[in-house]
Amino acid sequence: MVSADVYNNIEIVKYKIAKAAASIGRDSDQIKIIAATKGQPLEAMIQAVETGYIDGIGENRVQEARKKKEKWPKSPSTTWHMIGHLQRNKAKVAVQLFDVIQSIDSANLTDILEQRLVLLRKTMPVLIEVKISGEASKYGVEPDHARALAEHILGLCPHLKLIGLMGIGPLTDEKKRIRSSFALLRRLKEELEEDLGVELPELSMGMSDDFEIAIAEGSTMVRLGRAIFGPRGN
C-alpha cells in the first residue's frame, strides 16, 4: 500500500510539472520523473513506483543500488538509472545493474563500459554529464569538451547508445543563474544534434529545488528525491 505522504508528494510534483510545462506550451507527458533514491528505504522506493507515476529509479552509488536491487520484488518492475559519479572500477558491476547510465564524463569510462558490454552482448542507453554549474565540486565534462566525448561514443562505442545530456544546476537561490545553466545545456544539446547529425531526445536536468525552471528550459527528465520522499531518513 502506498503511503499517504509519498502519494501526496507525487501528486504535488505532477501538478507543478504540468503547470511549468503549460507555461511554455509543453505537454507534461513529455517529462519523465526519475525518483532519486539515495539513502531512501526500499519500502518507500517500491511505494513510489507503485503509484504508476515514476518512470525510473535513480541511484547515486553502485554498491547501494546492488543491495537494493537484490531485494527488489518481481513486481512492480522499473528502470534503473545511474545518476551519480561512476568510478571506472565500478563499471563492470554498473553495466549489470543499471538500464541507463546518465553520468558519462570521460572517454576512458566509455571505453571500459564498451568492453564490458561487448562481453555481455548488451547495448546501454547513456547520457553525457556536462558540468553546467561552474562549481568545482561537481562532476561532468566541461561544455567545450562535450562534443569530443559525443564523437568518441558515436564513433568508437557501438554498444553505448547516446540519448542525451545530463546536468546539475548550481547550488544557489539565484534563479537567473540556475536558468542560465539549464539554457546552456539545452543549447549544447541542440548544437550537438545539428553538428553531428544525431537525435538526442533526452535532456536530464532539474532536481527537487529547481525542476520547474529546468522544465521551462526544455528538460525531458527530472531527478527528484526530497520532493517525493521528504528529507532522507524521514
PDB file of C-alpha atoms in Angstrom, residues 9-10 13 208 211 224-230:
ATOM      1  CA  ASN A   9       4.077  14.383  -2.660  1.00  0.00           C
ATOM      2  CA  ILE A  10       3.935  12.848  -6.123  1.00  0.00           C
ATOM      3  CA  VAL A  13       5.063  17.095  -8.165  1.00  0.00           C
ATOM      4  CA  SER A 208      13.759  18.980  -6.136  1.00  0.00           C
ATOM      5  CA  PHE A 211      12.859  21.239 -11.596  1.00  0.00           C
ATOM      6  CA  LEU A 224      13.564  14.096  -7.718  1.00  0.00           C
ATOM      7  CA  GLY A 225      14.390  12.854  -4.243  1.00  0.00           C
ATOM      8  CA  ARG A 226      13.200  15.125  -1.453  1.00  0.00           C
ATOM      9  CA  ALA A 227      10.178  16.305  -3.465  1.00  0.00           C
ATOM     10  CA  ILE A 228       8.922  12.711  -3.492  1.00  0.00           C
ATOM     11  CA  PHE A 229      10.201  11.184  -0.265  1.00  0.00           C
ATOM     12  CA  GLY A 230      10.832  14.134   2.002  1.00  0.00           C
TER      13      GLY A 230
END
